Amino acid sequence: MQKMDCFRACRLSNRMAMGGTAGAVIGCGLGSLALVSRALWGVLAVGGFGVLLAGLAIGYRFTVCPHCGAPLYDFPRMPSEIPAYCPSCGKKIDPPADH
Ligand SMILES: [Zn+2]
């Protein structure tokens, strides 16, 4: 597994939060309409919430300054992108070479 840098964590967290939210909303919405088996959509809704929470956990755990370790998010909101400079220590935050 590649090292989890703050850029990777931020992207992954955002994608998981978005996908999880979509899954949960779709699961809840279609489940309440009962067009198809409720159990099936229930699984989608629960799975969506699980992915959402996992995405947030990754974001809170890894979206930190590589220099001082200060969080780069404004709790509880995750940023859509990493700031250019750390709000805590003021050092420049460089994206990884493969970014
Ligand atoms: Zn810092």
PDB file of N, CA and C and ligand atoms in Angstrom:
ATOM      1  N   MET A   1       0.843  -1.202   0.000  1.00  0.00           N
ATOM      2  CA  MET A   1       0.000   0.000   0.000  1.00  0.00           C
ATOM      3  C   MET A   1       0.877   1.251   0.000  1.00  0.00           C
ATOM      4  N   GLN A   2       0.521   2.202  -0.862  1.00  0.00           N
ATOM      5  CA  GLN A   2       1.292   3.442  -0.933  1.00  0.00           C
ATOM      6  C   GLN A   2       1.063   4.278   0.313  1.00  0.00           C
ATOM      7  N   LYS A   3       2.026   5.115   0.592  1.00  0.00           N
ATOM      8  CA  LYS A   3       1.929   5.979   1.755  1.00  0.00           C
ATOM      9  C   LYS A   3       0.700   6.897   1.593  1.00  0.00           C
ATOM     10  N   MET A   4      -0.034   7.045   2.692  1.00  0.00           N
ATOM     11  CA  MET A   4      -1.222   7.889   2.644  1.00  0.00           C
ATOM     12  C   MET A   4      -0.818   9.326   2.938  1.00  0.00           C
ATOM     13  N   ASP A   5      -0.663  10.136   1.876  1.00  0.00           N
ATOM     14  CA  ASP A   5      -0.373  11.542   2.113  1.00  0.00           C
ATOM     15  C   ASP A   5      -1.679  12.317   2.194  1.00  0.00           C
ATOM     16  N   CYS A   6      -1.578  13.581   2.570  1.00  0.00           N
ATOM     17  CA  CYS A   6      -2.794  14.346   2.824  1.00  0.00           C
ATOM     18  C   CYS A   6      -3.597  14.570   1.546  1.00  0.00           C
ATOM     19  N   PHE A   7      -2.907  14.632   0.389  1.00  0.00           N
ATOM     20  CA  PHE A   7      -3.639  14.842  -0.859  1.00  0.00           C
ATOM     21  C   PHE A   7      -4.450  13.607  -1.219  1.00  0.00           C
ATOM     22  N   ARG A   8      -3.792  12.440  -1.103  1.00  0.00           N
ATOM     23  CA  ARG A   8      -4.466  11.188  -1.400  1.00  0.00           C
ATOM     24  C   ARG A   8      -5.643  10.989  -0.436  1.00  0.00           C
ATOM     25  N   ALA A   9      -5.407  11.271   0.834  1.00  0.00           N
ATOM     26  CA  ALA A   9      -6.442  11.080   1.844  1.00  0.00           C
ATOM     27  C   ALA A   9      -7.635  12.000   1.578  1.00  0.00           C
ATOM     28  N   CYS A  10      -7.332  13.228   1.202  1.00  0.00           N
ATOM     29  CA  CYS A  10      -8.385  14.208   0.941  1.00  0.00           C
ATOM     30  C   CYS A  10      -9.250  13.765  -0.233  1.00  0.00           C
ATOM     31  N   ARG A  11      -8.589  13.333  -1.321  1.00  0.00           N
ATOM     32  CA  ARG A  11      -9.328  12.884  -2.495  1.00  0.00           C
ATOM     33  C   ARG A  11     -10.163  11.657  -2.180  1.00  0.00           C
ATOM     34  N   LEU A  12      -9.516  10.684  -1.535  1.00  0.00           N
ATOM     35  CA  LEU A  12     -10.197   9.430  -1.214  1.00  0.00           C
ATOM     36  C   LEU A  12     -11.391   9.701  -0.297  1.00  0.00           C
ATOM     37  N   SER A  13     -11.153  10.544   0.697  1.00  0.00           N
ATOM     38  CA  SER A  13     -12.200  10.858   1.656  1.00  0.00           C
ATOM     39  C   SER A  13     -13.389  11.509   0.968  1.00  0.00           C
ATOM     40  N   ASN A  14     -13.100  12.455   0.078  1.00  0.00           N
ATOM     41  CA  ASN A  14     -14.183  13.133  -0.633  1.00  0.00           C
ATOM     42  C   ASN A  14     -14.974  12.172  -1.508  1.00  0.00           C
ATOM     43  N   ARG A  15     -14.254  11.305  -2.209  1.00  0.00           N
ATOM     44  CA  ARG A  15     -14.932  10.345  -3.084  1.00  0.00           C
ATOM     45  C   ARG A  15     -15.789   9.381  -2.273  1.00  0.00           C
ATOM     46  N   MET A  16     -15.232   8.887  -1.173  1.00  0.00           N
ATOM     47  CA  MET A  16     -15.985   7.928  -0.367  1.00  0.00           C
ATOM     48  C   MET A  16     -17.199   8.603   0.268  1.00  0.00           C
ATOM     49  N   ALA A  17     -17.024   9.839   0.732  1.00  0.00           N
ATOM     50  CA  ALA A  17     -18.148  10.556   1.343  1.00  0.00           C
ATOM     51  C   ALA A  17     -19.241  10.794   0.310  1.00  0.00           C
ATOM     52  N   MET A  18     -18.828  11.155  -0.907  1.00  0.00           N
ATOM     53  CA  MET A  18     -19.811  11.418  -1.957  1.00  0.00           C
ATOM     54  C   MET A  18     -20.528  10.135  -2.362  1.00  0.00           C
ATOM     55  N   GLY A  19     -19.738   9.093  -2.631  1.00  0.00           N
ATOM     56  CA  GLY A  19     -20.320   7.817  -3.037  1.00  0.00           C
ATOM     57  C   GLY A  19     -21.194   7.230  -1.940  1.00  0.00           C
ATOM     58  N   GLY A  20     -20.721   7.335  -0.702  1.00  0.00           N
ATOM     59  CA  GLY A  20     -21.486   6.799   0.420  1.00  0.00           C
ATOM     60  C   GLY A  20     -22.796   7.533   0.599  1.00  0.00           C
ATOM     61  N   THR A  21     -22.743   8.866   0.491  1.00  0.00           N
ATOM     62  CA  THR A  21     -23.956   9.664   0.621  1.00  0.00           C
ATOM     63  C   THR A  21     -24.947   9.297  -0.480  1.00  0.00           C
ATOM     64  N   ALA A  22     -24.435   9.184  -1.712  1.00  0.00           N
ATOM     65  CA  ALA A  22     -25.301   8.824  -2.836  1.00  0.00           C
ATOM     66  C   ALA A  22     -25.955   7.464  -2.590  1.00  0.00           C
ATOM     67  N   GLY A  23     -25.160   6.501  -2.153  1.00  0.00           N
ATOM     68  CA  GLY A  23     -25.692   5.165  -1.895  1.00  0.00           C
ATOM     69  C   GLY A  23     -26.748   5.187  -0.809  1.00  0.00           C
ATOM     70  N   ALA A  24     -26.471   5.932   0.258  1.00  0.00           N
ATOM     71  CA  ALA A  24     -27.404   5.991   1.371  1.00  0.00           C
ATOM     72  C   ALA A  24     -28.709   6.674   0.967  1.00  0.00           C
ATOM     73  N   VAL A  25     -28.589   7.794   0.233  1.00  0.00           N
ATOM     74  CA  VAL A  25     -29.783   8.530  -0.195  1.00  0.00           C
ATOM     75  C   VAL A  25     -30.615   7.687  -1.154  1.00  0.00           C
ATOM     76  N   ILE A  26     -29.937   7.071  -2.119  1.00  0.00           N
ATOM     77  CA  ILE A  26     -30.652   6.227  -3.091  1.00  0.00           C
ATOM     78  C   ILE A  26     -31.296   5.048  -2.368  1.00  0.00           C
ATOM     79  N   GLY A  27     -30.532   4.436  -1.465  1.00  0.00           N
ATOM     80  CA  GLY A  27     -31.060   3.283  -0.733  1.00  0.00           C
ATOM     81  C   GLY A  27     -32.281   3.664   0.088  1.00  0.00           C
ATOM     82  N   CYS A  28     -32.194   4.774   0.813  1.00  0.00           N
ATOM     83  CA  CYS A  28     -33.319   5.226   1.647  1.00  0.00           C
ATOM     84  C   CYS A  28     -34.492   5.631   0.774  1.00  0.00           C
ATOM     85  N   GLY A  29     -34.211   6.397  -0.298  1.00  0.00           N
ATOM     86  CA  GLY A  29     -35.274   6.899  -1.167  1.00  0.00           C
ATOM     87  C   GLY A  29     -36.030   5.771  -1.836  1.00  0.00           C
ATOM     88  N   LEU A  30     -35.325   4.863  -2.463  1.00  0.00           N
ATOM     89  CA  LEU A  30     -35.981   3.773  -3.178  1.00  0.00           C
ATOM     90  C   LEU A  30     -36.582   2.767  -2.201  1.00  0.00           C
ATOM     91  N   GLY A  31     -35.925   2.630  -1.041  1.00  0.00           N
ATOM     92  CA  GLY A  31     -36.467   1.706  -0.052  1.00  0.00           C
ATOM     93  C   GLY A  31     -37.817   2.176   0.455  1.00  0.00           C
ATOM     94  N   SER A  32     -37.977   3.501   0.624  1.00  0.00           N
ATOM     95  CA  SER A  32     -39.245   4.022   1.133  1.00  0.00           C
ATOM     96  C   SER A  32     -40.349   3.906   0.086  1.00  0.00           C
ATOM     97  N   LEU A  33     -39.960   3.898  -1.181  1.00  0.00           N
ATOM     98  CA  LEU A  33     -40.953   3.717  -2.233  1.00  0.00           C
ATOM     99  C   LEU A  33     -41.366   2.250  -2.356  1.00  0.00           C
ATOM    100  N   ALA A  34     -40.505   1.380  -1.869  1.00  0.00           N
ATOM    101  CA  ALA A  34     -40.792  -0.049  -1.868  1.00  0.00           C
ATOM    102  C   ALA A  34     -41.107  -0.588  -3.260  1.00  0.00           C
ATOM    103  N   LEU A  35     -40.394  -0.082  -4.249  1.00  0.00           N
ATOM    104  CA  LEU A  35     -40.587  -0.583  -5.608  1.00  0.00           C
ATOM    105  C   LEU A  35     -39.967  -1.967  -5.734  1.00  0.00           C
ATOM    106  N   VAL A  36     -38.863  -2.144  -5.037  1.00  0.00           N
ATOM    107  CA  VAL A  36     -38.157  -3.409  -5.068  1.00  0.00           C
ATOM    108  C   VAL A  36     -38.021  -3.860  -3.616  1.00  0.00           C
ATOM    109  N   SER A  37     -37.501  -5.016  -3.438  1.00  0.00           N
ATOM    110  CA  SER A  37     -37.295  -5.556  -2.106  1.00  0.00           C
ATOM    111  C   SER A  37     -36.673  -4.541  -1.158  1.00  0.00           C
ATOM    112  N   ARG A  38     -37.312  -4.282  -0.030  1.00  0.00           N
ATOM    113  CA  ARG A  38     -36.792  -3.330   0.948  1.00  0.00           C
ATOM    114  C   ARG A  38     -35.438  -3.770   1.478  1.00  0.00           C
ATOM    115  N   ALA A  39     -35.258  -5.060   1.636  1.00  0.00           N
ATOM    116  CA  ALA A  39     -34.002  -5.571   2.193  1.00  0.00           C
ATOM    117  C   ALA A  39     -32.831  -5.168   1.315  1.00  0.00           C
ATOM    118  N   LEU A  40     -33.037  -5.265   0.003  1.00  0.00           N
ATOM    119  CA  LEU A  40     -31.966  -4.942  -0.941  1.00  0.00           C
ATOM    120  C   LEU A  40     -31.533  -3.489  -0.782  1.00  0.00           C
ATOM    121  N   TRP A  41     -32.514  -2.588  -0.749  1.00  0.00           N
ATOM    122  CA  TRP A  41     -32.191  -1.161  -0.642  1.00  0.00           C
ATOM    123  C   TRP A  41     -31.686  -0.825   0.754  1.00  0.00           C
ATOM    124  N   GLY A  42     -32.138  -1.579   1.734  1.00  0.00           N
ATOM    125  CA  GLY A  42     -31.632  -1.402   3.089  1.00  0.00           C
ATOM    126  C   GLY A  42     -30.142  -1.653   3.142  1.00  0.00           C
ATOM    127  N   VAL A  43     -29.725  -2.709   2.456  1.00  0.00           N
ATOM    128  CA  VAL A  43     -28.292  -3.035   2.405  1.00  0.00           C
ATOM    129  C   VAL A  43     -27.523  -1.889   1.748  1.00  0.00           C
ATOM    130  N   LEU A  44     -28.082  -1.354   0.669  1.00  0.00           N
ATOM    131  CA  LEU A  44     -27.431  -0.245  -0.035  1.00  0.00           C
ATOM    132  C   LEU A  44     -27.323   0.977   0.883  1.00  0.00           C
ATOM    133  N   ALA A  45     -28.417   1.267   1.610  1.00  0.00           N
ATOM    134  CA  ALA A  45     -28.418   2.423   2.504  1.00  0.00           C
ATOM    135  C   ALA A  45     -27.393   2.258   3.622  1.00  0.00           C
ATOM    136  N   VAL A  46     -27.405   1.094   4.254  1.00  0.00           N
ATOM    137  CA  VAL A  46     -26.458   0.838   5.349  1.00  0.00           C
ATOM    138  C   VAL A  46     -25.029   0.839   4.827  1.00  0.00           C
ATOM    139  N   GLY A  47     -24.827   0.202   3.661  1.00  0.00           N
ATOM    140  CA  GLY A  47     -23.505   0.181   3.056  1.00  0.00           C
ATOM    141  C   GLY A  47     -23.033   1.590   2.717  1.00  0.00           C
ATOM    142  N   GLY A  48     -23.959   2.410   2.236  1.00  0.00           N
ATOM    143  CA  GLY A  48     -23.625   3.791   1.892  1.00  0.00           C
ATOM    144  C   GLY A  48     -23.165   4.564   3.115  1.00  0.00           C
ATOM    145  N   PHE A  49     -23.904   4.418   4.226  1.00  0.00           N
ATOM    146  CA  PHE A  49     -23.511   5.090   5.466  1.00  0.00           C
ATOM    147  C   PHE A  49     -22.148   4.595   5.942  1.00  0.00           C
ATOM    148  N   GLY A  50     -21.911   3.295   5.779  1.00  0.00           N
ATOM    149  CA  GLY A  50     -20.633   2.720   6.189  1.00  0.00           C
ATOM    150  C   GLY A  50     -19.481   3.319   5.404  1.00  0.00           C
ATOM    151  N   VAL A  51     -19.658   3.427   4.073  1.00  0.00           N
ATOM    152  CA  VAL A  51     -18.621   4.002   3.215  1.00  0.00           C
ATOM    153  C   VAL A  51     -18.406   5.470   3.572  1.00  0.00           C
ATOM    154  N   LEU A  52     -19.513   6.182   3.820  1.00  0.00           N
ATOM    155  CA  LEU A  52     -19.431   7.598   4.188  1.00  0.00           C
ATOM    156  C   LEU A  52     -18.613   7.786   5.462  1.00  0.00           C
ATOM    157  N   LEU A  53     -18.925   6.981   6.474  1.00  0.00           N
ATOM    158  CA  LEU A  53     -18.215   7.093   7.756  1.00  0.00           C
ATOM    159  C   LEU A  53     -16.747   6.718   7.599  1.00  0.00           C
ATOM    160  N   ALA A  54     -16.471   5.671   6.808  1.00  0.00           N
ATOM    161  CA  ALA A  54     -15.085   5.250   6.594  1.00  0.00           C
ATOM    162  C   ALA A  54     -14.316   6.361   5.881  1.00  0.00           C
ATOM    163  N   GLY A  55     -14.972   7.008   4.903  1.00  0.00           N
ATOM    164  CA  GLY A  55     -14.328   8.105   4.178  1.00  0.00           C
ATOM    165  C   GLY A  55     -13.993   9.251   5.108  1.00  0.00           C
ATOM    166  N   LEU A  56     -14.918   9.601   5.998  1.00  0.00           N
ATOM    167  CA  LEU A  56     -14.679  10.680   6.955  1.00  0.00           C
ATOM    168  C   LEU A  56     -13.547  10.305   7.910  1.00  0.00           C
ATOM    169  N   ALA A  57     -13.537   9.050   8.344  1.00  0.00           N
ATOM    170  CA  ALA A  57     -12.492   8.594   9.267  1.00  0.00           C
ATOM    171  C   ALA A  57     -11.122   8.724   8.619  1.00  0.00           C
ATOM    172  N   ILE A  58     -11.017   8.329   7.347  1.00  0.00           N
ATOM    173  CA  ILE A  58      -9.749   8.448   6.620  1.00  0.00           C
ATOM    174  C   ILE A  58      -9.358   9.918   6.512  1.00  0.00           C
ATOM    175  N   GLY A  59     -10.337  10.761   6.188  1.00  0.00           N
ATOM    176  CA  GLY A  59     -10.057  12.188   6.054  1.00  0.00           C
ATOM    177  C   GLY A  59      -9.535  12.783   7.349  1.00  0.00           C
ATOM    178  N   TYR A  60     -10.208  12.491   8.463  1.00  0.00           N
ATOM    179  CA  TYR A  60      -9.805  13.065   9.748  1.00  0.00           C
ATOM    180  C   TYR A  60      -8.465  12.512  10.212  1.00  0.00           C
ATOM    181  N   ARG A  61      -8.182  11.272   9.846  1.00  0.00           N
ATOM    182  CA  ARG A  61      -6.964  10.634  10.304  1.00  0.00           C
ATOM    183  C   ARG A  61      -5.740  11.107   9.516  1.00  0.00           C
ATOM    184  N   PHE A  62      -5.924  11.277   8.194  1.00  0.00           N
ATOM    185  CA  PHE A  62      -4.755  11.478   7.332  1.00  0.00           C
ATOM    186  C   PHE A  62      -4.650  12.866   6.702  1.00  0.00           C
ATOM    187  N   THR A  63      -5.736  13.656   6.711  1.00  0.00           N
ATOM    188  CA  THR A  63      -5.631  14.990   6.114  1.00  0.00           C
ATOM    189  C   THR A  63      -5.008  15.937   7.118  1.00  0.00           C
ATOM    190  N   VAL A  64      -3.688  15.797   7.283  1.00  0.00           N
ATOM    191  CA  VAL A  64      -2.943  16.606   8.242  1.00  0.00           C
ATOM    192  C   VAL A  64      -1.702  17.166   7.549  1.00  0.00           C
ATOM    193  N   CYS A  65      -1.131  18.225   8.128  1.00  0.00           N
ATOM    194  CA  CYS A  65       0.085  18.837   7.588  1.00  0.00           C
ATOM    195  C   CYS A  65       1.241  17.841   7.662  1.00  0.00           C
ATOM    196  N   PRO A  66       1.960  17.638   6.526  1.00  0.00           N
ATOM    197  CA  PRO A  66       3.098  16.706   6.551  1.00  0.00           C
ATOM    198  C   PRO A  66       4.264  17.244   7.379  1.00  0.00           C
ATOM    199  N   HIS A  67       4.253  18.538   7.706  1.00  0.00           N
ATOM    200  CA  HIS A  67       5.356  19.131   8.464  1.00  0.00           C
ATOM    201  C   HIS A  67       5.106  19.090   9.970  1.00  0.00           C
ATOM    202  N   CYS A  68       3.931  19.560  10.389  1.00  0.00           N
ATOM    203  CA  CYS A  68       3.699  19.677  11.828  1.00  0.00           C
ATOM    204  C   CYS A  68       2.575  18.762  12.319  1.00  0.00           C
ATOM    205  N   GLY A  69       1.822  18.156  11.380  1.00  0.00           N
ATOM    206  CA  GLY A  69       0.774  17.236  11.793  1.00  0.00           C
ATOM    207  C   GLY A  69      -0.542  17.891  12.170  1.00  0.00           C
ATOM    208  N   ALA A  70      -0.641  19.203  11.978  1.00  0.00           N
ATOM    209  CA  ALA A  70      -1.888  19.897  12.288  1.00  0.00           C
ATOM    210  C   ALA A  70      -2.954  19.529  11.257  1.00  0.00           C
ATOM    211  N   PRO A  71      -4.213  19.416  11.677  1.00  0.00           N
ATOM    212  CA  PRO A  71      -5.274  19.081  10.721  1.00  0.00           C
ATOM    213  C   PRO A  71      -5.451  20.182   9.686  1.00  0.00           C
ATOM    214  N   LEU A  72      -5.714  19.787   8.427  1.00  0.00           N
ATOM    215  CA  LEU A  72      -5.878  20.751   7.337  1.00  0.00           C
ATOM    216  C   LEU A  72      -7.346  20.938   6.997  1.00  0.00           C
ATOM    217  N   TYR A  73      -8.230  20.460   7.859  1.00  0.00           N
ATOM    218  CA  TYR A  73      -9.659  20.607   7.600  1.00  0.00           C
ATOM    219  C   TYR A  73     -10.266  21.488   8.676  1.00  0.00           C
ATOM    220  N   ASP A  74     -11.450  21.972   8.356  1.00  0.00           N
ATOM    221  CA  ASP A  74     -12.174  22.839   9.275  1.00  0.00           C
ATOM    222  C   ASP A  74     -13.299  21.988   9.863  1.00  0.00           C
ATOM    223  N   PHE A  75     -13.001  21.321  10.977  1.00  0.00           N
ATOM    224  CA  PHE A  75     -13.919  20.332  11.532  1.00  0.00           C
ATOM    225  C   PHE A  75     -15.325  20.886  11.680  1.00  0.00           C
ATOM    226  N   PRO A  76     -16.393  20.166  11.332  1.00  0.00           N
ATOM    227  CA  PRO A  76     -16.352  18.798  10.802  1.00  0.00           C
ATOM    228  C   PRO A  76     -16.334  18.734   9.286  1.00  0.00           C
ATOM    229  N   ARG A  77     -16.058  19.850   8.623  1.00  0.00           N
ATOM    230  CA  ARG A  77     -16.113  19.859   7.171  1.00  0.00           C
ATOM    231  C   ARG A  77     -14.767  19.498   6.570  1.00  0.00           C
ATOM    232  N   MET A  78     -14.758  18.591   5.584  1.00  0.00           N
ATOM    233  CA  MET A  78     -13.529  18.270   4.886  1.00  0.00           C
ATOM    234  C   MET A  78     -13.376  19.260   3.741  1.00  0.00           C
ATOM    235  N   PRO A  79     -12.139  19.687   3.469  1.00  0.00           N
ATOM    236  CA  PRO A  79     -11.926  20.606   2.341  1.00  0.00           C
ATOM    237  C   PRO A  79     -12.055  19.867   1.022  1.00  0.00           C
ATOM    238  N   SER A  80     -12.418  20.583  -0.048  1.00  0.00           N
ATOM    239  CA  SER A  80     -12.451  19.931  -1.357  1.00  0.00           C
ATOM    240  C   SER A  80     -11.033  19.859  -1.898  1.00  0.00           C
ATOM    241  N   GLU A  81     -10.165  20.744  -1.443  1.00  0.00           N
ATOM    242  CA  GLU A  81      -8.754  20.596  -1.783  1.00  0.00           C
ATOM    243  C   GLU A  81      -7.860  21.052  -0.630  1.00  0.00           C
ATOM    244  N   ILE A  82      -6.631  20.571  -0.695  1.00  0.00           N
ATOM    245  CA  ILE A  82      -5.650  20.894   0.341  1.00  0.00           C
ATOM    246  C   ILE A  82      -5.160  22.328   0.137  1.00  0.00           C
ATOM    247  N   PRO A  83      -5.076  23.117   1.210  1.00  0.00           N
ATOM    248  CA  PRO A  83      -4.543  24.483   1.065  1.00  0.00           C
ATOM    249  C   PRO A  83      -3.069  24.450   0.664  1.00  0.00           C
ATOM    250  N   ALA A  84      -2.597  25.537   0.027  1.00  0.00           N
ATOM    251  CA  ALA A  84      -1.208  25.592  -0.445  1.00  0.00           C
ATOM    252  C   ALA A  84      -0.239  25.722   0.728  1.00  0.00           C
ATOM    253  N   TYR A  85      -0.703  26.349   1.806  1.00  0.00           N
ATOM    254  CA  TYR A  85       0.160  26.527   2.966  1.00  0.00           C
ATOM    255  C   TYR A  85      -0.556  26.032   4.222  1.00  0.00           C
ATOM    256  N   CYS A  86       0.205  25.470   5.128  1.00  0.00           N
ATOM    257  CA  CYS A  86      -0.375  24.974   6.371  1.00  0.00           C
ATOM    258  C   CYS A  86      -0.889  26.147   7.196  1.00  0.00           C
ATOM    259  N   PRO A  87      -2.135  26.085   7.667  1.00  0.00           N
ATOM    260  CA  PRO A  87      -2.697  27.172   8.470  1.00  0.00           C
ATOM    261  C   PRO A  87      -2.056  27.243   9.855  1.00  0.00           C
ATOM    262  N   SER A  88      -1.373  26.192  10.256  1.00  0.00           N
ATOM    263  CA  SER A  88      -0.791  26.137  11.594  1.00  0.00           C
ATOM    264  C   SER A  88       0.673  26.573  11.604  1.00  0.00           C
ATOM    265  N   CYS A  89       1.520  25.931  10.793  1.00  0.00           N
ATOM    266  CA  CYS A  89       2.950  26.252  10.819  1.00  0.00           C
ATOM    267  C   CYS A  89       3.358  27.134   9.651  1.00  0.00           C
ATOM    268  N   GLY A  90       2.483  27.319   8.647  1.00  0.00           N
ATOM    269  CA  GLY A  90       2.758  28.243   7.556  1.00  0.00           C
ATOM    270  C   GLY A  90       3.683  27.707   6.479  1.00  0.00           C
ATOM    271  N   LYS A  91       4.098  26.432   6.577  1.00  0.00           N
ATOM    272  CA  LYS A  91       4.981  25.872   5.552  1.00  0.00           C
ATOM    273  C   LYS A  91       4.183  25.498   4.320  1.00  0.00           C
ATOM    274  N   LYS A  92       4.880  25.541   3.173  1.00  0.00           N
ATOM    275  CA  LYS A  92       4.231  25.193   1.904  1.00  0.00           C
ATOM    276  C   LYS A  92       3.956  23.687   1.889  1.00  0.00           C
ATOM    277  N   ILE A  93       2.790  23.333   1.388  1.00  0.00           N
ATOM    278  CA  ILE A  93       2.442  21.911   1.290  1.00  0.00           C
ATOM    279  C   ILE A  93       2.506  21.523  -0.166  1.00  0.00           C
ATOM    280  N   ASP A  94       3.525  20.728  -0.524  1.00  0.00           N
ATOM    281  CA  ASP A  94       3.740  20.333  -1.901  1.00  0.00           C
ATOM    282  C   ASP A  94       2.983  19.059  -2.212  1.00  0.00           C
ATOM    283  N   PRO A  95       2.327  19.046  -3.371  1.00  0.00           N
ATOM    284  CA  PRO A  95       1.699  17.788  -3.787  1.00  0.00           C
ATOM    285  C   PRO A  95       2.771  16.761  -4.097  1.00  0.00           C
ATOM    286  N   PRO A  96       2.480  15.485  -3.942  1.00  0.00           N
ATOM    287  CA  PRO A  96       3.475  14.463  -4.280  1.00  0.00           C
ATOM    288  C   PRO A  96       3.782  14.478  -5.756  1.00  0.00           C
ATOM    289  N   ALA A  97       4.945  13.945  -6.126  1.00  0.00           N
ATOM    290  CA  ALA A  97       5.430  14.011  -7.516  1.00  0.00           C
ATOM    291  C   ALA A  97       4.471  13.341  -8.493  1.00  0.00           C
ATOM    292  N   ASP A  98       3.785  12.312  -8.030  1.00  0.00           N
ATOM    293  CA  ASP A  98       2.903  11.561  -8.940  1.00  0.00           C
ATOM    294  C   ASP A  98       1.515  12.156  -9.006  1.00  0.00           C
ATOM    295  N   HIS A  99       1.317  13.318  -8.413  1.00  0.00           N
ATOM    296  CA  HIS A  99      -0.014  13.939  -8.364  1.00  0.00           C
ATOM    297  C   HIS A  99      -0.365  14.526  -9.713  1.00  0.00           C
TER     298      HIS A  99
HETATM  299 ZN    ZN B   1       2.015  22.542   9.464  1.00  0.00          ZN
END
